[in-house]
Tab-separated table of C-alpha atoms in Angstrom:
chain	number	residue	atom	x	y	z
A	1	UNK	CA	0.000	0.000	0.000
A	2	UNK	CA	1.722	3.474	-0.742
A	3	UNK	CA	1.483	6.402	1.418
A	4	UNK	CA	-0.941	7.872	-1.405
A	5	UNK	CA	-3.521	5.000	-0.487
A	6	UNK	CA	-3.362	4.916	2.494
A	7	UNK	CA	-4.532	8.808	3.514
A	8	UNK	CA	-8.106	9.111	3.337
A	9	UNK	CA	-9.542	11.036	0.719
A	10	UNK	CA	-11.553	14.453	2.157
A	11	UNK	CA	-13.174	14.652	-0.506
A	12	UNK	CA	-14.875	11.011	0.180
A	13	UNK	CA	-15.282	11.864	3.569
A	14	UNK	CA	-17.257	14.878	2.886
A	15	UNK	CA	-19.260	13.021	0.251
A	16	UNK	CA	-20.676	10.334	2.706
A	17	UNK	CA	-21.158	12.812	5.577
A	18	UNK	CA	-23.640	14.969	3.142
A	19	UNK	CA	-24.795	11.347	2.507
A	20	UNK	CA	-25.755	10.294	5.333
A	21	UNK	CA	-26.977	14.037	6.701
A	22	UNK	CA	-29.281	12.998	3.671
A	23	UNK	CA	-30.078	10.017	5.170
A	24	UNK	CA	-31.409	11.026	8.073
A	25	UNK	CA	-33.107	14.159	7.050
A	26	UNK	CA	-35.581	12.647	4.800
A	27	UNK	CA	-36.786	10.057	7.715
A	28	UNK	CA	-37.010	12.805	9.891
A	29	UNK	CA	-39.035	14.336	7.241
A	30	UNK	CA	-40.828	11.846	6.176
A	31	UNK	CA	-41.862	10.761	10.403
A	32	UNK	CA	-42.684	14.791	10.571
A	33	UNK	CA	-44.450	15.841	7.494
A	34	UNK	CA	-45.619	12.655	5.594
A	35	UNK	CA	-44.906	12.063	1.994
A	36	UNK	CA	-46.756	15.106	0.412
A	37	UNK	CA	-44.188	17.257	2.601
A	38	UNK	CA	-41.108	16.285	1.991
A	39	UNK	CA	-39.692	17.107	-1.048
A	40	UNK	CA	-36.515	16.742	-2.014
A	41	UNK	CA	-35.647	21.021	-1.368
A	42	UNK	CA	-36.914	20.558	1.853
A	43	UNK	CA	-34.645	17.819	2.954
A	44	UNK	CA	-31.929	18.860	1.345
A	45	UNK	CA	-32.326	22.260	3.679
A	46	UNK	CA	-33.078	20.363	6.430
A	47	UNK	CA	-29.593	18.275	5.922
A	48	UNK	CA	-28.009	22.074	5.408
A	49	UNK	CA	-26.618	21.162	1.695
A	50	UNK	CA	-27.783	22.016	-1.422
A	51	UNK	CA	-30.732	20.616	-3.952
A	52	UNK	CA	-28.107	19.779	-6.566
A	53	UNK	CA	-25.920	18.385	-3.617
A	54	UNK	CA	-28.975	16.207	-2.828
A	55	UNK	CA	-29.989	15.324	-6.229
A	56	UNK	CA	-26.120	14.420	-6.900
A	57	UNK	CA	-26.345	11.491	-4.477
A	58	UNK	CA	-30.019	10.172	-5.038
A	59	UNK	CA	-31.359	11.476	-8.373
A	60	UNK	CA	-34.883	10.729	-8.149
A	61	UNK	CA	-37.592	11.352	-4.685
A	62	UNK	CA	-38.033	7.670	-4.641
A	63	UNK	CA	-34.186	6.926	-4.620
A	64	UNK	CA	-33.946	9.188	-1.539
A	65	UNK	CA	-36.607	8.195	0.480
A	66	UNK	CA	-35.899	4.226	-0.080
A	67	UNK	CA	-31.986	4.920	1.028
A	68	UNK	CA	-33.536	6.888	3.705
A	69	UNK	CA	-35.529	3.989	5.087
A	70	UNK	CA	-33.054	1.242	4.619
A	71	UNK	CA	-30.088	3.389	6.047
A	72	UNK	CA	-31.967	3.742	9.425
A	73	UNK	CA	-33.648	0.159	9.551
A	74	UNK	CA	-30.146	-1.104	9.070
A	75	UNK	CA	-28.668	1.328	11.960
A	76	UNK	CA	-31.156	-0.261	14.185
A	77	UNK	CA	-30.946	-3.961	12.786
A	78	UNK	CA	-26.936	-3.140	14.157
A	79	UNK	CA	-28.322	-2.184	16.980
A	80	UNK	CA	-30.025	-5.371	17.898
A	81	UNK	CA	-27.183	-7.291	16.595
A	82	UNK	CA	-24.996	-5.779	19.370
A	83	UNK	CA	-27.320	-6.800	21.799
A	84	UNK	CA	-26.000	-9.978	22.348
A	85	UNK	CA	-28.703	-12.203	23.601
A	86	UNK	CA	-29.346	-11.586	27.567
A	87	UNK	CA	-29.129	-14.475	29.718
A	88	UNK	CA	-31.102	-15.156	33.280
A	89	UNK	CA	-34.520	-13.718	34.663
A	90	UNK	CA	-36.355	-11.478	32.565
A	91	UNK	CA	-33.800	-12.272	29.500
A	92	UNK	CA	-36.814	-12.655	27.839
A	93	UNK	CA	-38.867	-9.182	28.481
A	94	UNK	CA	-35.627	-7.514	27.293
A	95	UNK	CA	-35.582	-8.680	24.051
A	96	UNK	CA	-39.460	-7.603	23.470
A	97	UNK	CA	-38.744	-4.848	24.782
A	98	UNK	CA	-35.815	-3.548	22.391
A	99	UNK	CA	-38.200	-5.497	19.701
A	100	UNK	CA	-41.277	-3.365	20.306
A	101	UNK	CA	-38.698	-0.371	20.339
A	102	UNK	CA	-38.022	-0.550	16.450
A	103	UNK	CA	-42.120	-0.100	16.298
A	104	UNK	CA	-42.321	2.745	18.190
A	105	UNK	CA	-39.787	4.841	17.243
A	106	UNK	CA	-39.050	7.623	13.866
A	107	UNK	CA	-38.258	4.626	11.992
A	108	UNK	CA	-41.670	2.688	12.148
A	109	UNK	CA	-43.546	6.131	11.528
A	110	UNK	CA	-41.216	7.292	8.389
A	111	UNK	CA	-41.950	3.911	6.924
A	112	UNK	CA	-45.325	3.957	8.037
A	113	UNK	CA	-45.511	7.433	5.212
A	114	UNK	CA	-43.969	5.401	3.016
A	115	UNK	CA	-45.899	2.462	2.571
A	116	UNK	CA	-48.616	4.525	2.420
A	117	UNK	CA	-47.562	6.698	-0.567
A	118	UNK	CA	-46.414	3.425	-1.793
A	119	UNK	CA	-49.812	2.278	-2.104
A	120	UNK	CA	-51.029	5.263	-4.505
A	121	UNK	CA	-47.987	6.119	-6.024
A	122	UNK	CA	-47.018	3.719	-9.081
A	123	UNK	CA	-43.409	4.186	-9.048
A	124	UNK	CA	-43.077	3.479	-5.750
A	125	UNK	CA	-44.697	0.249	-4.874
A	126	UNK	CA	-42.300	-2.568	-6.046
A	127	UNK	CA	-39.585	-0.852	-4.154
A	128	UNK	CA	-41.276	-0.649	-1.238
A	129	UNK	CA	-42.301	-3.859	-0.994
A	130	UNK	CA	-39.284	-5.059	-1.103
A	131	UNK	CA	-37.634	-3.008	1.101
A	132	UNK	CA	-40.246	-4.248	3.188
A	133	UNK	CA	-39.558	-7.944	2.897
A	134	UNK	CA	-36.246	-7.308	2.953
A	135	UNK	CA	-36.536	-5.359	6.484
A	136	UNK	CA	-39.424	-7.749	7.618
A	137	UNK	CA	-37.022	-10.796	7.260
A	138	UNK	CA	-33.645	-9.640	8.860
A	139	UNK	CA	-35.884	-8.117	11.868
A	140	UNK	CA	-37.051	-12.018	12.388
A	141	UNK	CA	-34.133	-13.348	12.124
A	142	UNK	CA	-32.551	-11.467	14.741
A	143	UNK	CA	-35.362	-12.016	17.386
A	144	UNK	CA	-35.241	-15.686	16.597
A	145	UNK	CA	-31.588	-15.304	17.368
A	146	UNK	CA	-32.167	-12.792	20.178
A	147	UNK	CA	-34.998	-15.066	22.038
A	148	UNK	CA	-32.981	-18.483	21.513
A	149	UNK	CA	-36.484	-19.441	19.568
A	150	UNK	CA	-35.727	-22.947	17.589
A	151	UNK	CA	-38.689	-23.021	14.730
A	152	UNK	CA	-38.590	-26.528	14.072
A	153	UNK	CA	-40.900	-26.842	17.423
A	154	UNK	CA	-44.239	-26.448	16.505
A	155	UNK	CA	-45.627	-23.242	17.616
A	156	UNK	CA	-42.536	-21.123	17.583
A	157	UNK	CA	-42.158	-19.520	14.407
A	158	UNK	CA	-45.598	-18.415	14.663
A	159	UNK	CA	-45.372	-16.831	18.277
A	160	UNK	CA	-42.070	-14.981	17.165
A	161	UNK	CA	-44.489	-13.736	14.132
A	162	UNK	CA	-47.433	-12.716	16.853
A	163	UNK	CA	-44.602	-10.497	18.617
A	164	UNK	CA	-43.485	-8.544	15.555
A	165	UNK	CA	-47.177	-8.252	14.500
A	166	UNK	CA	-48.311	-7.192	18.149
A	167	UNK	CA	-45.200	-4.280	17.478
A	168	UNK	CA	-46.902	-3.405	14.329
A	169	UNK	CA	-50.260	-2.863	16.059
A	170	UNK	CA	-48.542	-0.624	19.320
A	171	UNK	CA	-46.755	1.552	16.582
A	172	UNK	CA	-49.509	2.298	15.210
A	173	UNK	CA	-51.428	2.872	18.509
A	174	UNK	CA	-48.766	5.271	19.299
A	175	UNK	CA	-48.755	7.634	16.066
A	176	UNK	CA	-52.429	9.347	17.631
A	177	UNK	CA	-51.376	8.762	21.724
A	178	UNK	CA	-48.330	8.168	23.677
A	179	UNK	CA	-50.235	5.133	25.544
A	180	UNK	CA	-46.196	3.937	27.129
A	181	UNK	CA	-48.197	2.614	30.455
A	182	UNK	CA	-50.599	0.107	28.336
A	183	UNK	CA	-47.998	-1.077	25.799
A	184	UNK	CA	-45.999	-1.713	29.065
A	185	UNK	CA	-49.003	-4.148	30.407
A	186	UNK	CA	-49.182	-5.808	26.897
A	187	UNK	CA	-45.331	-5.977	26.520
A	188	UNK	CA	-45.166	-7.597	29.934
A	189	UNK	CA	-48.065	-10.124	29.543
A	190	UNK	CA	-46.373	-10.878	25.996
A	191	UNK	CA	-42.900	-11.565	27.699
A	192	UNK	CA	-44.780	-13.870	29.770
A	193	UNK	CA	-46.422	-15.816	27.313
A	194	UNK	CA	-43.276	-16.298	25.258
A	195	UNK	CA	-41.399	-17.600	28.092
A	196	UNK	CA	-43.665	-20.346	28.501
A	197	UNK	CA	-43.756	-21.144	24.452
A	198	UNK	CA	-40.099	-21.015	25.099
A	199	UNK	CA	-39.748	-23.320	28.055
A	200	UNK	CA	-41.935	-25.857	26.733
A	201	UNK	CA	-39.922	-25.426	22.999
A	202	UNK	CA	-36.461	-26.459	25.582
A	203	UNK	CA	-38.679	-28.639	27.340
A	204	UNK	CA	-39.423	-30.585	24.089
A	205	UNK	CA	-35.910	-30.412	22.543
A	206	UNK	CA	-34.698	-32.055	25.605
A	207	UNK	CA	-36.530	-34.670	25.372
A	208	UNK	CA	-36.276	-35.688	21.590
A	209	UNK	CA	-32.408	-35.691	22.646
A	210	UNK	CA	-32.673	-37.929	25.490
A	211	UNK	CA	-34.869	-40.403	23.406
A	212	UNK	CA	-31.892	-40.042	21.184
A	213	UNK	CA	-29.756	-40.985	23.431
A	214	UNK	CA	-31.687	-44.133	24.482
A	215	UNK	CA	-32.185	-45.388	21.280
A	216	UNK	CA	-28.903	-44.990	20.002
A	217	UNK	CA	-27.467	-46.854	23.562
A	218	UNK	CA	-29.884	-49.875	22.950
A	219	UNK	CA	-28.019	-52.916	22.974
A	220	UNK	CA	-30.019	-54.090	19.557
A	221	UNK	CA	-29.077	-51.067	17.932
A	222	UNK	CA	-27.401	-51.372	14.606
A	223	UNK	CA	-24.579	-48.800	15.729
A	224	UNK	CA	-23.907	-51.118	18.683
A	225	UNK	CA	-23.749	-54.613	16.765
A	226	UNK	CA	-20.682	-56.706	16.207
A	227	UNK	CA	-18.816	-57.318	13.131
């Protein structure tokens, strides 16, 4: 590597710092003023740079507002990722809790305006659908991973679904009201209800072990037969 590499480039730097200013702008936008009002000018003065700046890194509405959304639901899909999975009492009610969080939060209500526009606005709707998917499936994966949740046990998958749903339906409760005191009841009696589906999911993987244990030990066994 020569010395010329290995500076960093300003000129870069100042490119993805209007970039992301960009970024963030237009959800904060979007979250604050819906679709019809934010336009590209007034994110652009929002993010303090220019409307040929702006239009320089996303050339269309549509480019900008997609980036937007993915930037920030992959900021907070890091986020979870560095919560490695909590161990002990109430392991459980911390992980619905930070899941609920993505629901409640700028994020869930800039996407909300988007998916809306999405649905009247031609040009809009393939990419947000699967920016959707896309976001839908890495923010199950991760509570799978965060909960310990094994879907091969029937009854999991779809109770890790009923959480992310459930965060659908308090995000949207909380666009009108700030109800925090209810959504902590539900998230509590939630928490509850998925540590049972879990312990009976451990319950039930410990014992298709041990009955593969036995089997295996049996004397008649093939595995244990003489050559």
């Amino acid at each position: 590597m020569t010395p010329r590499t290995a500076l960093r480039d300003p000129k870069q730097d100042r490119s993805r710092a209007t970039r992301r200013r960009l970024l963030e702008a237009a959800v904060a936008c979007l979250a604050e003023r819906g679709w019809s009002g934010s336009t590209v000018a007034v994110v652009a003065e929002r993010a303090g740079v220019s409307r040929g700046a702006a239009q320089h890194h996303f050339p269309t509405r549509e480019d900008l507002f997609t980036a937007a959304v993915e930037h920030v639901a992959e900021e907070r899909s890091a986020e979870l990722r560095a919560l490695s999975a909590p161990r002990g009492e109430g392991r459980v009610r911390v992980v619905v809790e930070a899941l609920i969080a993505l629901y409640t939060g700028p994020l869930f209500r800039a996407a909300l305006q988007l998916w809306v526009a999405a649905s009247y606005e031609e040009q809009l709707g393939a990419r947000v659908a699967a920016l959707e998917a896309k976001i839908g499936r890495e923010t199950h994966r991760m509570a799978v991973e965060l909960l310990g949740a094994d879907e091969s046990v029937p009854g999991v998958r779809e109770a890790v679904q009923g959480l992310l749903d459930m965060g659908r339906g308090l995000g949207l409760a909380n666009l009108l009201t700030d109800d925090g005191h209810r959504r902590e009841r539900v998230v509590a009696q939630w928490a509850g209800i998925l540590e049972g589906i879990l312990a009976a999911q451990d319950s039930a993987l410990d014992s298709a072990l041990d009955s593969a244990q036995d089997f295996t030990q049996d004397p008649g066994h093939p595995s244990r037969a003489v050559s």
